[in-house]
PDB file of C-alpha atoms in Angstrom:
ATOM      1  CA  MET A1146     -60.875   9.252  30.826  1.00  0.00           C
ATOM      2  CA  THR A1147     -59.947   8.748  34.202  1.00  0.00           C
ATOM      3  CA  GLU A1148     -59.650  12.980  36.470  1.00  0.00           C
ATOM      4  CA  THR A1149     -56.416  13.209  38.468  1.00  0.00           C
ATOM      5  CA  THR A1150     -56.346  13.228  42.099  1.00  0.00           C
ATOM      6  CA  TYR A1151     -53.911  15.746  43.890  1.00  0.00           C
ATOM      7  CA  ALA A1152     -53.146  16.169  47.400  1.00  0.00           C
ATOM      8  CA  SER A1153     -53.240  19.621  47.316  1.00  0.00           C
ATOM      9  CA  PHE A1154     -53.698  22.624  45.660  1.00  0.00           C
ATOM     10  CA  THR A1155     -50.048  23.861  45.467  1.00  0.00           C
ATOM     11  CA  GLN A1156     -49.901  19.940  44.156  1.00  0.00           C
ATOM     12  CA  TRP A1157     -52.252  21.267  41.417  1.00  0.00           C
ATOM     13  CA  TYR A1158     -51.360  24.778  41.211  1.00  0.00           C
ATOM     14  CA  CYS A1159     -48.048  23.807  40.459  1.00  0.00           C
ATOM     15  CA  GLU A1160     -48.323  20.441  38.085  1.00  0.00           C
ATOM     16  CA  GLY A1161     -51.560  22.232  36.273  1.00  0.00           C
ATOM     17  CA  HIS A1162     -52.406  24.390  33.158  1.00  0.00           C
ATOM     18  CA  LEU A1163     -51.802  27.465  35.077  1.00  0.00           C
ATOM     19  CA  ALA A1164     -48.221  26.300  37.023  1.00  0.00           C
ATOM     20  CA  SER A1165     -46.575  29.080  34.294  1.00  0.00           C
ATOM     21  CA  TYR A1166     -48.385  32.099  35.276  1.00  0.00           C
ATOM     22  CA  ILE A1167     -46.804  31.174  38.933  1.00  0.00           C
ATOM     23  CA  ARG A1168     -44.628  34.080  40.235  1.00  0.00           C
ATOM     24  CA  THR A1169     -43.754  32.982  43.515  1.00  0.00           C
ATOM     25  CA  MET A1170     -44.225  30.211  45.779  1.00  0.00           C
ATOM     26  CA  LYS A1171     -43.304  29.354  49.420  1.00  0.00           C
ATOM     27  CA  SER A1172     -45.035  26.626  51.667  1.00  0.00           C
ATOM     28  CA  PRO A1173     -43.997  26.151  55.405  1.00  0.00           C
ATOM     29  CA  GLY A1174     -44.036  22.652  55.814  1.00  0.00           C
ATOM     30  CA  GLY A1175     -47.379  22.276  54.985  1.00  0.00           C
ATOM     31  CA  ILE A1176     -49.139  24.243  57.077  1.00  0.00           C
ATOM     32  CA  LEU A1177     -49.990  27.390  54.507  1.00  0.00           C
ATOM     33  CA  ASN A1178     -49.302  27.028  50.969  1.00  0.00           C
ATOM     34  CA  LEU A1179     -48.581  30.725  49.220  1.00  0.00           C
ATOM     35  CA  ILE A1180     -48.721  31.517  45.240  1.00  0.00           C
ATOM     36  CA  GLU A1181     -48.169  34.800  43.822  1.00  0.00           C
ATOM     37  CA  ALA A1182     -49.732  34.608  40.000  1.00  0.00           C
ATOM     38  CA  ALA A1183     -50.543  36.415  37.170  1.00  0.00           C
ATOM     39  CA  GLN A1184     -52.978  34.735  34.920  1.00  0.00           C
ATOM     40  CA  PRO A1185     -54.784  35.495  31.871  1.00  0.00           C
ATOM     41  CA  ALA A1186     -58.691  35.909  31.087  1.00  0.00           C
ATOM     42  CA  GLY A1187     -60.239  32.851  30.621  1.00  0.00           C
ATOM     43  CA  ASP A1188     -61.015  29.763  33.016  1.00  0.00           C
ATOM     44  CA  MET A1189     -59.886  29.652  36.359  1.00  0.00           C
ATOM     45  CA  SER A1190     -61.588  25.771  37.691  1.00  0.00           C
ATOM     46  CA  ASP A1191     -60.117  24.166  39.620  1.00  0.00           C
ATOM     47  CA  PRO A1192     -60.345  20.847  41.038  1.00  0.00           C
ATOM     48  CA  ALA A1193     -61.784  19.361  44.097  1.00  0.00           C
ATOM     49  CA  VAL A1194     -58.606  19.617  46.696  1.00  0.00           C
ATOM     50  CA  PRO A1195     -58.697  19.156  50.547  1.00  0.00           C
ATOM     51  CA  ASP A1196     -57.681  22.778  51.372  1.00  0.00           C
ATOM     52  CA  LEU A1197     -59.949  25.609  51.873  1.00  0.00           C
ATOM     53  CA  THR A1198     -58.062  28.355  50.054  1.00  0.00           C
ATOM     54  CA  LEU A1199     -58.917  32.335  50.066  1.00  0.00           C
ATOM     55  CA  TYR A1200     -58.203  34.186  46.921  1.00  0.00           C
ATOM     56  CA  GLN A1201     -57.055  38.510  47.624  1.00  0.00           C
ATOM     57  CA  ASP A1202     -57.499  39.698  43.708  1.00  0.00           C
ATOM     58  CA  LEU A1203     -54.461  42.247  43.564  1.00  0.00           C
ATOM     59  CA  LEU A1204     -55.564  45.143  41.094  1.00  0.00           C
ATOM     60  CA  GLY A1205     -59.713  44.746  40.757  1.00  0.00           C
ATOM     61  CA  GLY A1206     -61.097  45.242  38.121  1.00  0.00           C
ATOM     62  CA  CYS A1207     -62.045  42.534  36.632  1.00  0.00           C
ATOM     63  CA  ARG A1208     -65.840  40.013  35.340  1.00  0.00           C
ATOM     64  CA  VAL A1209     -65.591  36.690  37.734  1.00  0.00           C
ATOM     65  CA  SER A1210     -68.084  34.064  37.628  1.00  0.00           C
ATOM     66  CA  GLY A1211     -68.939  30.713  39.005  1.00  0.00           C
ATOM     67  CA  ASN A1212     -69.234  28.800  42.566  1.00  0.00           C
ATOM     68  CA  MET A1213     -66.891  27.693  45.369  1.00  0.00           C
ATOM     69  CA  GLY A1214     -68.676  26.323  47.155  1.00  0.00           C
ATOM     70  CA  GLY A1215     -71.394  28.402  48.295  1.00  0.00           C
ATOM     71  CA  GLY A1216     -73.419  29.126  44.706  1.00  0.00           C
ATOM     72  CA  HIS A1217     -73.519  29.969  42.007  1.00  0.00           C
ATOM     73  CA  PHE A1218     -71.661  34.463  41.591  1.00  0.00           C
ATOM     74  CA  ASP A1219     -71.495  36.809  38.761  1.00  0.00           C
ATOM     75  CA  VAL A1220     -69.162  39.868  40.453  1.00  0.00           C
ATOM     76  CA  MET A1221     -66.941  42.300  39.478  1.00  0.00           C
ATOM     77  CA  SER A1222     -63.200  42.221  41.731  1.00  0.00           C
ATOM     78  CA  GLU A1223     -62.156  45.485  43.723  1.00  0.00           C
ATOM     79  CA  ARG A1224     -58.709  45.843  44.160  1.00  0.00           C
ATOM     80  CA  GLY A1225     -57.340  44.135  47.673  1.00  0.00           C
ATOM     81  CA  GLY A1226     -61.246  42.058  47.329  1.00  0.00           C
ATOM     82  CA  LEU A1227     -61.421  38.346  48.565  1.00  0.00           C
ATOM     83  CA  PHE A1228     -62.615  35.400  47.420  1.00  0.00           C
ATOM     84  CA  LEU A1229     -63.025  31.537  49.568  1.00  0.00           C
ATOM     85  CA  ALA A1230     -63.317  28.357  47.875  1.00  0.00           C
ATOM     86  CA  ALA A1231     -64.765  25.061  49.436  1.00  0.00           C
ATOM     87  CA  PRO A1232     -62.410  22.464  50.911  1.00  0.00           C
ATOM     88  CA  ASN A1233     -63.352  19.018  48.302  1.00  0.00           C
ATOM     89  CA  PHE A1234     -64.720  20.945  45.269  1.00  0.00           C
ATOM     90  CA  ALA A1235     -64.580  21.000  42.126  1.00  0.00           C
ATOM     91  CA  ASN A1236     -64.791  24.690  41.446  1.00  0.00           C
ATOM     92  CA  ARG A1237     -65.606  26.744  38.276  1.00  0.00           C
ATOM     93  CA  VAL A1238     -64.195  30.185  37.860  1.00  0.00           C
ATOM     94  CA  MET A1239     -64.370  32.435  34.757  1.00  0.00           C
ATOM     95  CA  VAL A1240     -63.060  35.723  34.241  1.00  0.00           C
ATOM     96  CA  ASP A1241     -63.076  38.296  32.166  1.00  0.00           C
ATOM     97  CA  ALA A1242     -60.016  39.503  31.903  1.00  0.00           C
ATOM     98  CA  SER A1243     -55.615  38.884  33.014  1.00  0.00           C
ATOM     99  CA  HIS A1244     -55.899  39.228  36.724  1.00  0.00           C
ATOM    100  CA  GLN A1245     -52.815  38.776  39.755  1.00  0.00           C
ATOM    101  CA  LEU A1246     -54.340  36.914  42.604  1.00  0.00           C
ATOM    102  CA  ARG A1247     -52.319  35.690  45.974  1.00  0.00           C
ATOM    103  CA  SER A1248     -53.055  32.936  47.143  1.00  0.00           C
ATOM    104  CA  LEU A1249     -53.726  31.165  50.746  1.00  0.00           C
ATOM    105  CA  SER A1250     -54.153  27.592  51.248  1.00  0.00           C
ATOM    106  CA  PHE A1251     -55.211  26.258  53.575  1.00  0.00           C
ATOM    107  CA  PRO A1252     -54.895  22.217  54.581  1.00  0.00           C
ATOM    108  CA  LEU A1253     -56.870  20.280  56.257  1.00  0.00           C
ATOM    109  CA  ALA A1254     -54.906  17.784  57.691  1.00  0.00           C
ATOM    110  CA  HIS A1255     -53.172  20.209  58.900  1.00  0.00           C
ATOM    111  CA  TRP A1256     -55.830  23.379  60.303  1.00  0.00           C
ATOM    112  CA  GLN A1257     -59.360  20.796  61.117  1.00  0.00           C
ATOM    113  CA  LYS A1258     -57.407  19.815  63.786  1.00  0.00           C
ATOM    114  CA  ILE A1259     -56.495  23.370  65.136  1.00  0.00           C
ATOM    115  CA  LEU A1260     -60.700  24.029  64.836  1.00  0.00           C
ATOM    116  CA  ASP A1261     -61.517  20.829  67.280  1.00  0.00           C
ATOM    117  CA  GLU A1262     -59.315  21.762  69.368  1.00  0.00           C
ATOM    118  CA  ALA A1263     -60.651  25.806  69.124  1.00  0.00           C
ATOM    119  CA  SER A1264     -64.743  24.656  68.669  1.00  0.00           C
ATOM    120  CA  ASP A1265     -64.726  22.023  71.021  1.00  0.00           C
ATOM    121  CA  GLY A1266     -65.551  19.600  67.539  1.00  0.00           C
ATOM    122  CA  GLN A1267     -68.083  22.420  66.598  1.00  0.00           C
ATOM    123  CA  LEU A1268     -66.258  24.072  63.678  1.00  0.00           C
ATOM    124  CA  SER A1269     -65.917  22.163  60.160  1.00  0.00           C
ATOM    125  CA  MET A1270     -63.478  23.493  57.279  1.00  0.00           C
ATOM    126  CA  GLU A1271     -66.616  23.242  55.028  1.00  0.00           C
ATOM    127  CA  ARG A1272     -68.522  25.145  56.960  1.00  0.00           C
ATOM    128  CA  LEU A1273     -66.481  28.613  56.633  1.00  0.00           C
ATOM    129  CA  ARG A1274     -68.207  29.269  53.291  1.00  0.00           C
ATOM    130  CA  LEU A1275     -68.285  33.191  53.028  1.00  0.00           C
ATOM    131  CA  HIS A1276     -70.543  35.021  50.682  1.00  0.00           C
ATOM    132  CA  GLU A1277     -70.975  34.503  46.300  1.00  0.00           C
ATOM    133  CA  GLY A1278     -67.942  35.424  45.749  1.00  0.00           C
ATOM    134  CA  SER A1279     -65.776  38.351  46.747  1.00  0.00           C
ATOM    135  CA  PHE A1280     -66.159  40.114  50.492  1.00  0.00           C
ATOM    136  CA  HIS A1281     -63.582  42.383  51.805  1.00  0.00           C
ATOM    137  CA  SER A1282     -61.557  41.646  55.777  1.00  0.00           C
ATOM    138  CA  LEU A1283     -60.155  44.988  56.814  1.00  0.00           C
ATOM    139  CA  ALA A1284     -58.460  42.608  59.494  1.00  0.00           C
ATOM    140  CA  ILE A1285     -58.011  40.255  56.772  1.00  0.00           C
ATOM    141  CA  GLN A1286     -56.146  42.241  54.466  1.00  0.00           C
ATOM    142  CA  SER A1287     -54.037  43.504  57.300  1.00  0.00           C
ATOM    143  CA  SER A1288     -52.667  39.793  58.378  1.00  0.00           C
ATOM    144  CA  LEU A1289     -52.523  39.428  54.489  1.00  0.00           C
ATOM    145  CA  ARG A1290     -49.948  41.777  53.957  1.00  0.00           C
ATOM    146  CA  LYS A1291     -47.718  41.771  56.796  1.00  0.00           C
ATOM    147  CA  LEU A1292     -47.631  37.618  56.167  1.00  0.00           C
ATOM    148  CA  TRP A1293     -46.089  37.737  52.974  1.00  0.00           C
ATOM    149  CA  ALA A1294     -43.738  41.083  53.659  1.00  0.00           C
ATOM    150  CA  LEU A1295     -42.489  38.781  57.102  1.00  0.00           C
ATOM    151  CA  SER A1296     -43.035  36.177  54.552  1.00  0.00           C
ATOM    152  CA  ASN A1297     -40.102  38.113  52.653  1.00  0.00           C
ATOM    153  CA  GLU A1298     -38.149  38.514  54.535  1.00  0.00           C
ATOM    154  CA  GLU A1299     -37.842  35.518  55.826  1.00  0.00           C
ATOM    155  CA  GLY A1300     -37.095  34.408  53.039  1.00  0.00           C
ATOM    156  CA  VAL A1301     -39.430  31.140  53.943  1.00  0.00           C
ATOM    157  CA  PRO A1302     -41.943  31.110  56.262  1.00  0.00           C
ATOM    158  CA  SER A1303     -40.933  29.767  59.905  1.00  0.00           C
ATOM    159  CA  ARG A1304     -43.484  27.607  61.357  1.00  0.00           C
ATOM    160  CA  LEU A1305     -44.130  30.146  63.953  1.00  0.00           C
ATOM    161  CA  LEU A1306     -45.265  32.926  61.437  1.00  0.00           C
ATOM    162  CA  ALA A1307     -47.493  30.501  59.591  1.00  0.00           C
ATOM    163  CA  GLN A1308     -49.417  29.147  61.652  1.00  0.00           C
ATOM    164  CA  ALA A1309     -49.812  32.953  63.964  1.00  0.00           C
ATOM    165  CA  ALA A1310     -51.187  34.105  61.245  1.00  0.00           C
ATOM    166  CA  GLY A1311     -53.327  31.583  59.977  1.00  0.00           C
ATOM    167  CA  CYS A1312     -55.285  31.433  63.880  1.00  0.00           C
ATOM    168  CA  GLU A1313     -55.570  34.951  62.687  1.00  0.00           C
ATOM    169  CA  ILE A1314     -56.834  34.774  59.713  1.00  0.00           C
ATOM    170  CA  LEU A1315     -59.573  31.427  60.732  1.00  0.00           C
ATOM    171  CA  ALA A1316     -60.867  33.268  63.306  1.00  0.00           C
ATOM    172  CA  GLU A1317     -61.773  35.759  62.015  1.00  0.00           C
ATOM    173  CA  LEU A1318     -63.356  33.797  59.203  1.00  0.00           C
ATOM    174  CA  CYS A1319     -64.988  31.918  61.343  1.00  0.00           C
ATOM    175  CA  ARG A1320     -66.505  35.418  62.604  1.00  0.00           C
ATOM    176  CA  LEU A1321     -67.832  36.679  59.326  1.00  0.00           C
ATOM    177  CA  SER A1322     -69.525  32.772  58.553  1.00  0.00           C
ATOM    178  CA  GLY A1323     -71.073  33.372  62.138  1.00  0.00           C
ATOM    179  CA  GLU A1324     -69.414  30.493  63.585  1.00  0.00           C
ATOM    180  CA  PRO A1325     -66.937  32.514  66.178  1.00  0.00           C
ATOM    181  CA  CYS A1326     -64.938  31.307  68.537  1.00  0.00           C
ATOM    182  CA  ALA A1327     -64.978  32.320  71.907  1.00  0.00           C
ATOM    183  CA  PRO A1328     -61.486  33.948  73.418  1.00  0.00           C
ATOM    184  CA  LYS A1329     -59.472  32.844  75.947  1.00  0.00           C
ATOM    185  CA  LYS A1330     -59.687  35.194  78.584  1.00  0.00           C
ATOM    186  CA  GLY A1331     -56.347  35.934  80.066  1.00  0.00           C
ATOM    187  CA  GLY A1332     -52.772  35.266  79.697  1.00  0.00           C
ATOM    188  CA  LEU A1333     -50.674  32.158  79.815  1.00  0.00           C
ATOM    189  CA  ALA A1334     -49.700  31.058  84.423  1.00  0.00           C
ATOM    190  CA  PRO A1335     -46.873  32.051  85.817  1.00  0.00           C
ATOM    191  CA  TRP A1336     -45.513  28.236  85.088  1.00  0.00           C
ATOM    192  CA  ALA A1337     -46.504  28.342  81.441  1.00  0.00           C
ATOM    193  CA  LYS A1338     -45.083  31.525  80.425  1.00  0.00           C
ATOM    194  CA  ARG A1339     -42.291  30.525  82.011  1.00  0.00           C
ATOM    195  CA  ARG A1340     -41.900  27.094  80.383  1.00  0.00           C
ATOM    196  CA  CYS A1341     -42.053  28.767  77.085  1.00  0.00           C
ATOM    197  CA  LEU A1342     -39.481  31.411  77.588  1.00  0.00           C
ATOM    198  CA  GLU A1343     -37.044  28.316  78.604  1.00  0.00           C
ATOM    199  CA  LEU A1344     -38.072  26.138  75.786  1.00  0.00           C
ATOM    200  CA  MET A1345     -38.344  28.938  73.200  1.00  0.00           C
ATOM    201  CA  ARG A1346     -34.597  30.298  75.189  1.00  0.00           C
ATOM    202  CA  ALA A1347     -32.879  26.806  74.620  1.00  0.00           C
ATOM    203  CA  ARG A1348     -35.106  25.813  70.673  1.00  0.00           C
ATOM    204  CA  PHE A1349     -34.653  30.076  69.477  1.00  0.00           C
ATOM    205  CA  SER A1350     -31.722  28.469  66.286  1.00  0.00           C
ATOM    206  CA  GLU A1351     -34.881  26.035  65.613  1.00  0.00           C
ATOM    207  CA  ASP A1352     -38.184  25.861  63.628  1.00  0.00           C
ATOM    208  CA  ILE A1353     -40.414  25.097  66.636  1.00  0.00           C
ATOM    209  CA  GLY A1354     -43.585  25.964  66.300  1.00  0.00           C
ATOM    210  CA  LEU A1355     -46.988  27.139  67.316  1.00  0.00           C
ATOM    211  CA  ASP A1356     -48.575  23.955  68.568  1.00  0.00           C
ATOM    212  CA  GLU A1357     -45.403  22.770  70.268  1.00  0.00           C
ATOM    213  CA  LEU A1358     -45.255  25.726  72.591  1.00  0.00           C
ATOM    214  CA  ALA A1359     -48.992  25.095  73.023  1.00  0.00           C
ATOM    215  CA  ALA A1360     -49.038  21.585  73.757  1.00  0.00           C
ATOM    216  CA  GLU A1361     -46.086  22.253  75.946  1.00  0.00           C
ATOM    217  CA  VAL A1362     -48.607  24.250  77.887  1.00  0.00           C
ATOM    218  CA  GLN A1363     -51.422  22.341  77.527  1.00  0.00           C
ATOM    219  CA  LEU A1364     -53.245  24.664  74.967  1.00  0.00           C
ATOM    220  CA  SER A1365     -55.565  24.621  72.217  1.00  0.00           C
ATOM    221  CA  THR A1366     -53.137  26.127  68.820  1.00  0.00           C
ATOM    222  CA  PHE A1367     -55.478  29.155  68.061  1.00  0.00           C
ATOM    223  CA  HIS A1368     -56.006  30.766  71.274  1.00  0.00           C
ATOM    224  CA  PHE A1369     -51.788  29.909  72.622  1.00  0.00           C
ATOM    225  CA  ALA A1370     -49.756  32.904  70.590  1.00  0.00           C
ATOM    226  CA  ARG A1371     -53.199  35.652  72.085  1.00  0.00           C
ATOM    227  CA  MET A1372     -52.397  34.529  75.658  1.00  0.00           C
ATOM    228  CA  PHE A1373     -48.642  35.025  74.769  1.00  0.00           C
ATOM    229  CA  LYS A1374     -48.900  37.954  73.766  1.00  0.00           C
ATOM    230  CA  GLN A1375     -50.950  39.274  76.572  1.00  0.00           C
ATOM    231  CA  SER A1376     -48.385  38.193  78.921  1.00  0.00           C
ATOM    232  CA  VAL A1377     -44.815  38.253  77.434  1.00  0.00           C
ATOM    233  CA  GLY A1378     -45.821  41.977  74.923  1.00  0.00           C
ATOM    234  CA  VAL A1379     -44.612  41.383  71.796  1.00  0.00           C
ATOM    235  CA  PRO A1380     -46.432  38.071  69.394  1.00  0.00           C
ATOM    236  CA  PRO A1381     -44.445  34.156  69.810  1.00  0.00           C
ATOM    237  CA  ARG A1382     -42.525  35.162  66.371  1.00  0.00           C
ATOM    238  CA  VAL A1383     -41.191  38.647  67.613  1.00  0.00           C
ATOM    239  CA  TYR A1384     -39.763  36.861  70.568  1.00  0.00           C
ATOM    240  CA  LEU A1385     -38.609  34.029  68.436  1.00  0.00           C
ATOM    241  CA  THR A1386     -36.607  36.569  66.498  1.00  0.00           C
ATOM    242  CA  GLN A1387     -36.094  38.816  69.494  1.00  0.00           C
ATOM    243  CA  LEU A1388     -33.797  35.696  71.671  1.00  0.00           C
ATOM    244  CA  ARG A1389     -32.165  35.328  67.324  1.00  0.00           C
ATOM    245  CA  VAL A1390     -30.784  38.749  67.457  1.00  0.00           C
ATOM    246  CA  GLU A1391     -29.362  38.750  70.792  1.00  0.00           C
ATOM    247  CA  LYS A1392     -27.683  35.547  70.264  1.00  0.00           C
ATOM    248  CA  ALA A1393     -26.322  36.861  67.102  1.00  0.00           C
ATOM    249  CA  SER A1394     -25.116  40.473  68.189  1.00  0.00           C
ATOM    250  CA  GLU A1395     -23.270  38.373  70.826  1.00  0.00           C
ATOM    251  CA  LEU A1396     -21.341  35.960  67.716  1.00  0.00           C
ATOM    252  CA  LEU A1397     -20.627  39.164  66.458  1.00  0.00           C
ATOM    253  CA  GLU A1398     -18.903  40.984  69.724  1.00  0.00           C
ATOM    254  CA  LEU A1399     -17.668  37.279  70.920  1.00  0.00           C
ATOM    255  CA  THR A1400     -15.984  34.964  67.447  1.00  0.00           C
ATOM    256  CA  ASP A1401     -14.884  35.993  64.479  1.00  0.00           C
ATOM    257  CA  LEU A1402     -16.931  33.428  62.610  1.00  0.00           C
ATOM    258  CA  SER A1403     -18.754  34.354  59.146  1.00  0.00           C
ATOM    259  CA  VAL A1404     -22.289  35.580  58.675  1.00  0.00           C
ATOM    260  CA  THR A1405     -23.316  33.262  57.174  1.00  0.00           C
ATOM    261  CA  GLU A1406     -21.517  30.181  59.967  1.00  0.00           C
ATOM    262  CA  ILE A1407     -23.280  32.575  62.486  1.00  0.00           C
ATOM    263  CA  ALA A1408     -26.421  32.844  60.057  1.00  0.00           C
ATOM    264  CA  GLN A1409     -26.596  29.222  60.868  1.00  0.00           C
ATOM    265  CA  GLU A1410     -26.463  28.910  64.645  1.00  0.00           C
ATOM    266  CA  VAL A1411     -29.162  31.438  64.835  1.00  0.00           C
ATOM    267  CA  GLY A1412     -31.489  29.523  63.205  1.00  0.00           C
ATOM    268  CA  TYR A1413     -31.200  31.553  59.619  1.00  0.00           C
ATOM    269  CA  SER A1414     -30.742  30.132  55.883  1.00  0.00           C
ATOM    270  CA  SER A1415     -28.987  32.606  54.608  1.00  0.00           C
ATOM    271  CA  ASN A1416     -26.118  35.433  55.347  1.00  0.00           C
ATOM    272  CA  GLN A1417     -28.863  37.873  53.081  1.00  0.00           C
ATOM    273  CA  VAL A1418     -32.094  36.647  55.808  1.00  0.00           C
ATOM    274  CA  LEU A1419     -30.010  37.260  59.064  1.00  0.00           C
ATOM    275  CA  ALA A1420     -28.889  40.511  57.345  1.00  0.00           C
ATOM    276  CA  ARG A1421     -32.408  42.006  56.823  1.00  0.00           C
ATOM    277  CA  VAL A1422     -33.652  40.397  60.478  1.00  0.00           C
ATOM    278  CA  PHE A1423     -30.674  41.981  62.355  1.00  0.00           C
ATOM    279  CA  THR A1424     -30.774  45.911  60.117  1.00  0.00           C
ATOM    280  CA  LYS A1425     -34.709  45.752  60.941  1.00  0.00           C
ATOM    281  CA  TYR A1426     -34.082  44.928  64.648  1.00  0.00           C
ATOM    282  CA  ARG A1427     -30.525  47.001  65.227  1.00  0.00           C
ATOM    283  CA  HIS A1428     -30.327  49.163  62.831  1.00  0.00           C
ATOM    284  CA  MET A1429     -27.164  48.089  61.178  1.00  0.00           C
ATOM    285  CA  SER A1430     -25.989  45.667  59.092  1.00  0.00           C
ATOM    286  CA  PRO A1431     -24.612  42.463  61.090  1.00  0.00           C
ATOM    287  CA  THR A1432     -20.400  43.626  58.968  1.00  0.00           C
ATOM    288  CA  ASP A1433     -21.252  47.319  61.119  1.00  0.00           C
ATOM    289  CA  TYR A1434     -22.461  45.926  64.354  1.00  0.00           C
ATOM    290  CA  ARG A1435     -19.436  44.185  63.991  1.00  0.00           C
ATOM    291  CA  ARG A1436     -17.335  47.212  63.057  1.00  0.00           C
ATOM    292  CA  ALA A1437     -18.452  49.447  65.930  1.00  0.00           C
ATOM    293  CA  VAL A1438     -18.725  46.886  68.986  1.00  0.00           C
ATOM    294  CA  ARG A1439     -15.118  46.219  68.898  1.00  0.00           C
ATOM    295  CA  ASP A1440     -14.037  49.482  67.503  1.00  0.00           C
ATOM    296  CA  THR A1441     -16.040  51.007  71.101  1.00  0.00           C
TER     297      THR A1441
END
């Protein structure tokens, strides 16, 4: 019998024997794929897929054994503990109790190019194999928390959010693997900062990517976000959100467009998403803001 070949970790998860255990899935355009699942004890093995996959055990307390590409392990998982599965490797994993986990998969087609830019072609995803079994990283755990929280806020992670979070996590995986990428020093050149801000103001309603902004100023995606933050004071994702909130505020004040129409105008998928983001930045709902500025 011929074994099914899967184009991605997400395709396997959604079509394989664990599909019914998925609780949440977020996939922003093949950049990062996020899945949360509640699974029973038993065989949790995966076929070989062209993705580097990071798992986080949300509860801990399970005995986990197998091989995810870095050698055989047999460990007791801890709450928040991480496991890393190598790409193009058929994992063999057994878990002795029901468990909850989050997975974050990096498609090779997208991320190997970014690693090449960061390391002059010296790093490969296959070399990012960590400990045999579980490991901890406060930096990665923090990035994962923020990524999930912001994904819930946005509905579907924006390309800016997905690429920036992926670069943060990959940089830490490189460091832990003994293959650190030397950071670029300093911020953006004045012309590069000016060009980026002009582009973001012109395209604030689009799902613009970190790679597009980096290419515009001839920098690697891997280093661009840190250099942008050093020059502007906030990450590109935050700056784009600020532009959207400012435009939404203007439309609420000066037009009779509905909140749903304004959400679409500024680049959000629904009025609920706009309401969550707007309330976070303006400390009131779009409707309350419109009422307040017009009463004034």
